Amino acid sequence: MQSLKALLCLAGFSLPLCGLAANYAYITNQGEHTVSVIDIEQQQVIKTLAVGKAPVGVTIDQQQHKVYVSNVEGRSLSVIDMLSQQVINTIPLSISPVGITLNKTGDRLYVADWYHANVLVIAADSGKTLAEIEVGKAPGGLQLSSDGAMLYVANRDSNDVSVVDTHTNKQMHRIKVGQHPFGLGLSQDGQQLLVVNVYSNSIHVIDTRSNQVVNTLETGNHPYCVTTDRSGRLFVTNTGEDSVNVIDLASQKLIRKIRVPGTPEGIAYDAEHEQVLVASWMDNVIAVIDSQSLTLKKEIKVGSQPRAFGQFTGSVR
């Protein structure tokens, strides 16, 4: 029997108008210049969208129901409407964008320029560049503070993190970390910034109030990205050994190492279904981990070379 959601879709009803929630994951497939749209509840791809060349980063505007995708070789951003699941705009850029994030009000995009030491501030509605912020070399991962007042930038080639004041668009601090920092995350309370050091096989923990490194956690080989669940555990993708480390942040203990398909990169926590989604670059799948039992429960086939770097899950209500 078809689900109520499926029947309403067939009847032409909009999910938000019917008062139902739909949860989606948007997976950038760098090898084929597409985005796979996954219905998280059904755990299957419902649409594949053509975007710019070599898509990497993802950020989602929950209020306006828009998804922004960075196309590193296409030098552009693709804008996807979550209601129609269609690409509705392309924003051309003069840079090669990688990391991307959006402020809470949805009017400012922050985009990392991979080949230059800059982060662009872009008006989400017009695509106009509002500011260029000088940071470290080869900026990749971006993370806003809980209140949106600070932007953290992982500078891969200068082995540090830039702290940017989003009111003035000025770099305020540079914090030394391990070798080749890339993925960033925040603890649930927002008081700890998590910096994934690819070549150091570690995560540096930075106190967001003092901007000081307060801890170093060991990971597996060549870690890439990190996410946290509601209980304060970290899930870290290890690209060099096809695994996800589960670490308790409070005790700093490794809880479990979970084997996943080849070369796991992007990762996100789905609180509603208590699961973790992992993009596996080599095997072209999304691995679904049960965050309670800490076991791999499903693999979802997607496009070629999935990256899903950033906030790639969102809902329409």
mmCIF file of C-alpha atoms in Angstrom:
data_model
loop_
_atom_site.group_PDB
_atom_site.id
_atom_site.type_symbol
_atom_site.label_atom_id
_atom_site.label_comp_id
_atom_site.label_asym_id
_atom_site.label_seq_id
_atom_site.Cartn_x
_atom_site.Cartn_y
_atom_site.Cartn_z
ATOM 1 C CA MET A 1 0.000 0.000 0.000
ATOM 2 C CA GLN A 2 1.239 3.461 -0.826
ATOM 3 C CA SER A 3 2.069 5.836 2.004
ATOM 4 C CA LEU A 4 -0.144 8.848 2.680
ATOM 5 C CA LYS A 5 2.678 11.085 1.529
ATOM 6 C CA ALA A 6 2.972 9.267 -1.781
ATOM 7 C CA LEU A 7 -0.801 9.401 -2.362
ATOM 8 C CA LEU A 8 -0.888 13.132 -1.697
ATOM 9 C CA CYS A 9 2.009 13.679 -4.081
ATOM 10 C CA LEU A 10 0.213 11.722 -6.771
ATOM 11 C CA ALA A 11 -2.893 13.815 -6.168
ATOM 12 C CA GLY A 12 -0.870 16.984 -6.707
ATOM 13 C CA PHE A 13 -0.982 18.281 -3.139
ATOM 14 C CA SER A 14 1.895 20.224 -1.619
ATOM 15 C CA LEU A 15 3.340 18.576 1.483
ATOM 16 C CA PRO A 16 3.575 21.814 3.503
ATOM 17 C CA LEU A 17 -0.054 22.651 2.716
ATOM 18 C CA CYS A 18 -1.105 19.257 3.989
ATOM 19 C CA GLY A 19 0.795 19.773 7.243
ATOM 20 C CA LEU A 20 3.205 16.908 6.636
ATOM 21 C CA ALA A 21 6.972 16.981 7.009
ATOM 22 C CA ALA A 22 9.333 15.639 4.376
ATOM 23 C CA ASN A 23 13.028 15.091 5.097
ATOM 24 C CA TYR A 24 15.612 15.165 2.342
ATOM 25 C CA ALA A 25 19.345 14.728 1.812
ATOM 26 C CA TYR A 26 21.074 16.530 -1.064
ATOM 27 C CA ILE A 27 24.165 14.642 -2.207
ATOM 28 C CA THR A 28 26.681 16.354 -4.488
ATOM 29 C CA ASN A 29 28.061 13.890 -7.052
ATOM 30 C CA GLN A 30 31.325 15.460 -8.183
ATOM 31 C CA GLY A 31 32.066 12.821 -10.806
ATOM 32 C CA GLU A 32 28.916 13.414 -12.838
ATOM 33 C CA HIS A 33 27.971 17.037 -12.015
ATOM 34 C CA THR A 34 24.672 16.159 -10.358
ATOM 35 C CA VAL A 35 22.870 16.228 -7.019
ATOM 36 C CA SER A 36 20.987 13.155 -5.797
ATOM 37 C CA VAL A 37 17.869 14.035 -3.794
ATOM 38 C CA ILE A 38 17.155 11.376 -1.173
ATOM 39 C CA ASP A 39 13.822 11.029 0.599
ATOM 40 C CA ILE A 40 15.172 10.149 4.048
ATOM 41 C CA GLU A 41 11.976 8.477 5.232
ATOM 42 C CA GLN A 42 11.777 6.235 2.156
ATOM 43 C CA GLN A 43 15.583 5.890 2.049
ATOM 44 C CA GLN A 44 15.755 6.180 -1.707
ATOM 45 C CA VAL A 45 16.751 8.659 -4.394
ATOM 46 C CA ILE A 46 13.671 10.439 -5.740
ATOM 47 C CA LYS A 47 15.386 12.755 -8.214
ATOM 48 C CA THR A 48 18.767 13.460 -9.805
ATOM 49 C CA LEU A 49 19.422 17.078 -10.740
ATOM 50 C CA ALA A 50 22.029 18.418 -13.156
ATOM 51 C CA VAL A 51 24.037 21.246 -11.571
ATOM 52 C CA GLY A 52 27.345 22.974 -12.322
ATOM 53 C CA LYS A 53 30.660 21.250 -12.960
ATOM 54 C CA ALA A 54 32.134 19.290 -10.024
ATOM 55 C CA PRO A 55 29.681 20.090 -7.201
ATOM 56 C CA VAL A 56 31.078 19.797 -3.666
ATOM 57 C CA GLY A 57 29.546 21.894 -0.897
ATOM 58 C CA VAL A 58 25.941 22.083 0.303
ATOM 59 C CA THR A 59 23.999 24.391 2.618
ATOM 60 C CA ILE A 60 20.252 24.572 3.208
ATOM 61 C CA ASP A 61 17.865 27.447 3.926
ATOM 62 C CA GLN A 62 15.111 25.778 5.959
ATOM 63 C CA GLN A 63 12.885 28.874 6.009
ATOM 64 C CA GLN A 64 12.953 29.650 2.301
ATOM 65 C CA HIS A 65 13.201 25.977 1.309
ATOM 66 C CA LYS A 66 16.298 26.452 -0.808
ATOM 67 C CA VAL A 67 19.477 24.426 -1.229
ATOM 68 C CA TYR A 68 22.743 26.056 -2.324
ATOM 69 C CA VAL A 69 25.437 23.938 -4.011
ATOM 70 C CA SER A 70 29.027 25.008 -4.717
ATOM 71 C CA ASN A 71 30.410 23.926 -8.109
ATOM 72 C CA VAL A 72 34.186 24.079 -7.780
ATOM 73 C CA GLU A 73 35.086 23.640 -11.459
ATOM 74 C CA GLY A 74 31.947 25.352 -12.735
ATOM 75 C CA ARG A 75 32.791 28.495 -10.727
ATOM 76 C CA SER A 76 29.183 28.866 -9.706
ATOM 77 C CA LEU A 77 26.479 28.156 -7.146
ATOM 78 C CA SER A 78 23.374 26.167 -8.052
ATOM 79 C CA VAL A 79 20.122 26.984 -6.233
ATOM 80 C CA ILE A 80 17.579 24.190 -5.730
ATOM 81 C CA ASP A 81 13.952 24.709 -4.699
ATOM 82 C CA MET A 82 13.041 22.075 -2.094
ATOM 83 C CA LEU A 83 9.326 22.188 -2.897
ATOM 84 C CA SER A 84 9.652 21.415 -6.605
ATOM 85 C CA GLN A 85 13.084 19.704 -6.365
ATOM 86 C CA GLN A 86 14.275 21.723 -9.351
ATOM 87 C CA VAL A 87 17.306 23.919 -10.000
ATOM 88 C CA ILE A 88 15.860 27.445 -10.096
ATOM 89 C CA ASN A 89 18.980 29.587 -10.409
ATOM 90 C CA THR A 90 22.702 29.571 -11.112
ATOM 91 C CA ILE A 91 24.918 32.217 -9.519
ATOM 92 C CA PRO A 92 28.147 32.740 -11.512
ATOM 93 C CA LEU A 93 31.314 33.417 -9.502
ATOM 94 C CA SER A 94 34.831 34.548 -10.275
ATOM 95 C CA ILE A 95 36.245 31.953 -7.859
ATOM 96 C CA SER A 96 36.338 28.162 -7.409
ATOM 97 C CA PRO A 97 33.962 27.601 -4.470
ATOM 98 C CA VAL A 98 34.263 24.670 -2.067
ATOM 99 C CA GLY A 99 32.903 25.201 1.441
ATOM 100 C CA ILE A 100 29.594 27.047 1.724
ATOM 101 C CA THR A 101 27.290 28.039 4.565
ATOM 102 C CA LEU A 102 24.330 30.341 5.164
ATOM 103 C CA ASN A 103 23.388 32.662 8.017
ATOM 104 C CA LYS A 104 20.229 32.086 10.066
ATOM 105 C CA THR A 105 18.174 34.738 8.310
ATOM 106 C CA GLY A 106 19.002 33.209 4.944
ATOM 107 C CA ASP A 107 20.181 36.421 3.292
ATOM 108 C CA ARG A 108 23.963 35.933 3.444
ATOM 109 C CA LEU A 109 25.997 33.136 1.900
ATOM 110 C CA TYR A 110 29.618 32.544 2.887
ATOM 111 C CA VAL A 111 31.683 30.814 0.194
ATOM 112 C CA ALA A 112 35.296 29.627 0.492
ATOM 113 C CA ASP A 113 37.602 30.336 -2.465
ATOM 114 C CA TRP A 114 39.709 27.178 -2.731
ATOM 115 C CA TYR A 115 42.548 28.669 -4.792
ATOM 116 C CA HIS A 116 42.851 32.010 -3.032
ATOM 117 C CA ALA A 117 42.945 33.069 0.605
ATOM 118 C CA ASN A 118 39.449 34.530 0.616
ATOM 119 C CA VAL A 119 35.887 33.940 1.717
ATOM 120 C CA LEU A 120 33.157 35.714 -0.248
ATOM 121 C CA VAL A 121 30.018 37.124 1.362
ATOM 122 C CA ILE A 122 27.189 36.867 -1.166
ATOM 123 C CA ALA A 123 23.634 38.204 -1.071
ATOM 124 C CA ALA A 124 21.471 35.095 -1.367
ATOM 125 C CA ASP A 125 18.667 36.848 -3.254
ATOM 126 C CA SER A 126 20.693 38.688 -5.895
ATOM 127 C CA GLY A 127 23.955 36.738 -6.016
ATOM 128 C CA LYS A 128 25.870 39.979 -5.571
ATOM 129 C CA THR A 129 29.228 39.802 -3.786
ATOM 130 C CA LEU A 130 29.012 42.015 -0.719
ATOM 131 C CA ALA A 131 32.479 41.504 0.735
ATOM 132 C CA GLU A 132 35.740 39.585 0.346
ATOM 133 C CA ILE A 133 37.349 38.435 3.586
ATOM 134 C CA GLU A 134 41.051 37.611 3.651
ATOM 135 C CA VAL A 135 41.750 34.343 5.491
ATOM 136 C CA GLY A 136 44.394 31.589 5.352
ATOM 137 C CA LYS A 137 45.567 29.484 2.412
ATOM 138 C CA ALA A 138 43.163 27.074 0.661
ATOM 139 C CA PRO A 139 40.058 27.674 2.796
ATOM 140 C CA GLY A 140 37.675 24.724 2.824
ATOM 141 C CA GLY A 141 35.292 24.002 5.684
ATOM 142 C CA LEU A 142 33.066 26.788 7.035
ATOM 143 C CA GLN A 143 31.126 26.845 10.301
ATOM 144 C CA LEU A 144 29.055 29.618 11.867
ATOM 145 C CA SER A 145 28.874 30.005 15.642
ATOM 146 C CA SER A 146 25.558 29.234 17.343
ATOM 147 C CA ASP A 147 24.594 32.909 17.425
ATOM 148 C CA GLY A 148 25.943 33.583 13.939
ATOM 149 C CA ALA A 149 28.322 36.277 15.186
ATOM 150 C CA MET A 150 31.466 34.382 14.179
ATOM 151 C CA LEU A 151 32.453 32.431 11.090
ATOM 152 C CA TYR A 152 35.144 29.770 11.429
ATOM 153 C CA VAL A 153 37.218 28.878 8.358
ATOM 154 C CA ALA A 154 39.478 25.816 8.029
ATOM 155 C CA ASN A 155 42.572 26.886 6.084
ATOM 156 C CA ARG A 156 44.057 23.677 4.698
ATOM 157 C CA ASP A 157 47.433 24.921 3.499
ATOM 158 C CA SER A 158 48.242 27.269 6.371
ATOM 159 C CA ASN A 159 47.234 24.719 9.038
ATOM 160 C CA ASP A 160 45.028 27.088 10.973
ATOM 161 C CA VAL A 161 41.475 28.279 11.530
ATOM 162 C CA SER A 162 40.369 31.851 10.835
ATOM 163 C CA VAL A 163 37.826 33.464 13.152
ATOM 164 C CA VAL A 164 35.796 36.080 11.282
ATOM 165 C CA ASP A 165 33.447 38.689 12.789
ATOM 166 C CA THR A 166 30.314 38.475 10.621
ATOM 167 C CA HIS A 167 29.214 42.005 11.549
ATOM 168 C CA THR A 168 32.394 43.641 10.259
ATOM 169 C CA ASN A 169 33.466 40.890 7.814
ATOM 170 C CA LYS A 170 36.963 41.065 9.275
ATOM 171 C CA GLN A 171 39.284 38.267 10.352
ATOM 172 C CA MET A 172 39.803 38.605 14.114
ATOM 173 C CA HIS A 173 42.001 35.610 14.990
ATOM 174 C CA ARG A 174 44.035 32.777 13.447
ATOM 175 C CA ILE A 175 44.263 29.606 15.540
ATOM 176 C CA LYS A 176 46.987 27.053 14.799
ATOM 177 C CA VAL A 177 45.737 23.483 14.499
ATOM 178 C CA GLY A 178 46.994 20.235 12.938
ATOM 179 C CA GLN A 179 48.041 19.465 9.376
ATOM 180 C CA HIS A 180 45.530 20.134 6.607
ATOM 181 C CA PRO A 181 42.372 21.086 8.535
ATOM 182 C CA PHE A 182 39.282 20.582 6.414
ATOM 183 C CA GLY A 183 35.926 19.598 7.949
ATOM 184 C CA LEU A 184 34.455 21.639 10.816
ATOM 185 C CA GLY A 185 31.659 21.030 13.307
ATOM 186 C CA LEU A 186 30.165 22.411 16.522
ATOM 187 C CA SER A 187 29.295 20.698 19.774
ATOM 188 C CA GLN A 188 25.586 20.671 20.593
ATOM 189 C CA ASP A 189 25.977 23.551 23.070
ATOM 190 C CA GLY A 190 28.043 25.573 20.603
ATOM 191 C CA GLN A 191 30.925 25.993 23.036
ATOM 192 C CA GLN A 192 33.375 23.744 21.208
ATOM 193 C CA LEU A 193 34.533 23.964 17.602
ATOM 194 C CA LEU A 194 35.661 20.648 16.110
ATOM 195 C CA VAL A 195 38.458 20.838 13.541
ATOM 196 C CA VAL A 196 39.285 17.755 11.453
ATOM 197 C CA ASN A 197 43.023 17.556 10.633
ATOM 198 C CA VAL A 198 43.387 15.285 7.598
ATOM 199 C CA TYR A 199 47.143 14.681 7.733
ATOM 200 C CA SER A 200 47.442 14.668 11.536
ATOM 201 C CA ASN A 201 44.737 12.009 11.987
ATOM 202 C CA SER A 202 43.169 14.104 14.702
ATOM 203 C CA ILE A 203 40.466 16.527 15.750
ATOM 204 C CA HIS A 204 41.407 19.722 17.525
ATOM 205 C CA VAL A 205 38.779 20.954 19.972
ATOM 206 C CA ILE A 206 38.655 24.768 20.250
ATOM 207 C CA ASP A 207 36.832 26.620 23.031
ATOM 208 C CA THR A 208 34.669 29.126 21.146
ATOM 209 C CA ARG A 209 34.715 31.579 24.069
ATOM 210 C CA SER A 210 38.492 31.802 24.414
ATOM 211 C CA ASN A 211 39.497 30.773 20.855
ATOM 212 C CA GLN A 212 42.021 28.376 22.381
ATOM 213 C CA VAL A 213 42.722 24.725 21.525
ATOM 214 C CA VAL A 214 41.666 22.779 24.624
ATOM 215 C CA ASN A 215 41.935 19.190 23.445
ATOM 216 C CA THR A 216 43.165 16.871 20.709
ATOM 217 C CA LEU A 217 41.284 13.678 19.818
ATOM 218 C CA GLU A 218 42.747 10.817 17.798
ATOM 219 C CA THR A 219 40.861 9.635 14.722
ATOM 220 C CA GLY A 220 41.374 7.002 12.057
ATOM 221 C CA ASN A 221 43.503 7.411 8.937
ATOM 222 C CA HIS A 222 42.899 10.606 6.910
ATOM 223 C CA PRO A 223 39.754 11.932 8.624
ATOM 224 C CA TYR A 224 37.595 14.244 6.572
ATOM 225 C CA CYS A 225 34.361 15.463 8.207
ATOM 226 C CA VAL A 226 32.616 15.360 11.582
ATOM 227 C CA THR A 227 29.070 15.609 12.936
ATOM 228 C CA THR A 228 27.594 15.384 16.437
ATOM 229 C CA ASP A 229 24.463 13.737 17.790
ATOM 230 C CA ARG A 230 22.209 14.970 20.584
ATOM 231 C CA SER A 231 24.050 12.934 23.239
ATOM 232 C CA GLY A 232 27.386 14.613 22.549
ATOM 233 C CA ARG A 233 29.033 11.901 20.505
ATOM 234 C CA LEU A 234 31.183 12.687 17.489
ATOM 235 C CA PHE A 235 30.987 10.752 14.225
ATOM 236 C CA VAL A 236 34.124 11.176 12.108
ATOM 237 C CA THR A 237 34.674 9.892 8.565
ATOM 238 C CA ASN A 238 38.084 8.293 7.962
ATOM 239 C CA THR A 239 38.768 8.333 4.222
ATOM 240 C CA GLY A 240 41.968 6.312 4.479
ATOM 241 C CA GLU A 241 40.468 3.272 6.152
ATOM 242 C CA ASP A 242 36.766 3.235 5.136
ATOM 243 C CA SER A 243 35.410 3.755 8.614
ATOM 244 C CA VAL A 244 33.540 6.107 10.936
ATOM 245 C CA ASN A 245 34.881 6.705 14.432
ATOM 246 C CA VAL A 246 32.332 7.302 17.184
ATOM 247 C CA ILE A 247 33.899 9.349 20.009
ATOM 248 C CA ASP A 248 32.376 10.501 23.291
ATOM 249 C CA LEU A 249 33.308 14.191 23.534
ATOM 250 C CA ALA A 250 32.983 14.399 27.315
ATOM 251 C CA SER A 251 35.182 11.412 28.145
ATOM 252 C CA GLN A 252 37.320 11.713 24.983
ATOM 253 C CA LYS A 253 36.945 7.950 24.515
ATOM 254 C CA LEU A 254 36.535 6.009 21.284
ATOM 255 C CA ILE A 255 33.213 4.178 21.566
ATOM 256 C CA ARG A 256 33.218 2.280 18.290
ATOM 257 C CA LYS A 257 34.752 2.136 14.830
ATOM 258 C CA ILE A 258 32.133 1.338 12.180
ATOM 259 C CA ARG A 259 33.136 -0.072 8.807
ATOM 260 C CA VAL A 260 31.472 1.727 5.882
ATOM 261 C CA PRO A 261 31.793 1.628 2.065
ATOM 262 C CA GLY A 262 34.842 3.066 0.312
ATOM 263 C CA THR A 263 36.285 6.522 1.060
ATOM 264 C CA PRO A 264 33.677 8.106 3.347
ATOM 265 C CA GLU A 265 33.645 11.915 3.147
ATOM 266 C CA GLY A 266 30.582 14.044 3.978
ATOM 267 C CA ILE A 267 28.561 13.128 7.064
ATOM 268 C CA ALA A 268 25.357 14.397 8.723
ATOM 269 C CA TYR A 269 23.236 13.498 11.747
ATOM 270 C CA ASP A 270 19.504 12.959 11.160
ATOM 271 C CA ALA A 271 17.976 13.587 14.610
ATOM 272 C CA GLU A 272 14.402 12.751 13.627
ATOM 273 C CA HIS A 273 15.281 9.198 12.591
ATOM 274 C CA GLU A 274 18.289 8.809 14.940
ATOM 275 C CA GLN A 275 20.683 7.936 12.172
ATOM 276 C CA VAL A 276 23.868 9.179 10.542
ATOM 277 C CA LEU A 277 24.270 9.562 6.770
ATOM 278 C CA VAL A 278 27.709 9.084 5.199
ATOM 279 C CA ALA A 279 28.715 9.828 1.593
ATOM 280 C CA SER A 280 31.145 7.193 0.285
ATOM 281 C CA TRP A 281 33.142 8.622 -2.608
ATOM 282 C CA MET A 282 34.598 5.402 -3.984
ATOM 283 C CA ASP A 283 31.512 3.179 -3.835
ATOM 284 C CA ASN A 284 28.929 5.795 -4.907
ATOM 285 C CA VAL A 285 26.578 5.187 -1.996
ATOM 286 C CA ILE A 286 25.179 6.844 1.091
ATOM 287 C CA ALA A 287 25.743 4.632 4.112
ATOM 288 C CA VAL A 288 23.037 4.866 6.781
ATOM 289 C CA ILE A 289 24.202 4.222 10.358
ATOM 290 C CA ASP A 290 21.760 3.596 13.217
ATOM 291 C CA SER A 291 22.983 6.059 15.852
ATOM 292 C CA GLN A 292 21.550 3.987 18.699
ATOM 293 C CA SER A 293 22.951 0.550 17.872
ATOM 294 C CA LEU A 294 25.931 2.069 16.000
ATOM 295 C CA THR A 295 25.515 -0.383 13.149
ATOM 296 C CA LEU A 296 25.385 0.050 9.382
ATOM 297 C CA LYS A 297 21.779 -0.572 8.384
ATOM 298 C CA LYS A 298 21.490 0.417 4.705
ATOM 299 C CA GLU A 299 23.332 1.614 1.610
ATOM 300 C CA ILE A 300 21.603 3.967 -0.840
ATOM 301 C CA LYS A 301 22.962 4.119 -4.379
ATOM 302 C CA VAL A 302 23.665 7.678 -5.613
ATOM 303 C CA GLY A 303 25.703 9.276 -8.404
ATOM 304 C CA SER A 304 29.410 9.150 -9.183
ATOM 305 C CA GLN A 305 31.880 10.338 -6.528
ATOM 306 C CA PRO A 306 29.523 11.733 -3.879
ATOM 307 C CA ARG A 307 31.014 14.421 -1.614
ATOM 308 C CA ALA A 308 28.121 16.005 0.363
ATOM 309 C CA PHE A 309 30.443 18.492 2.069
ATOM 310 C CA GLY A 310 28.474 20.580 4.557
ATOM 311 C CA GLN A 311 24.879 20.739 5.785
ATOM 312 C CA PHE A 312 23.225 18.367 3.323
ATOM 313 C CA THR A 313 20.045 17.348 5.187
ATOM 314 C CA GLY A 314 16.895 19.427 5.613
ATOM 315 C CA SER A 315 13.122 19.254 5.889
ATOM 316 C CA VAL A 316 10.021 20.805 4.385
ATOM 317 C CA ARG A 317 7.181 21.309 6.828
#
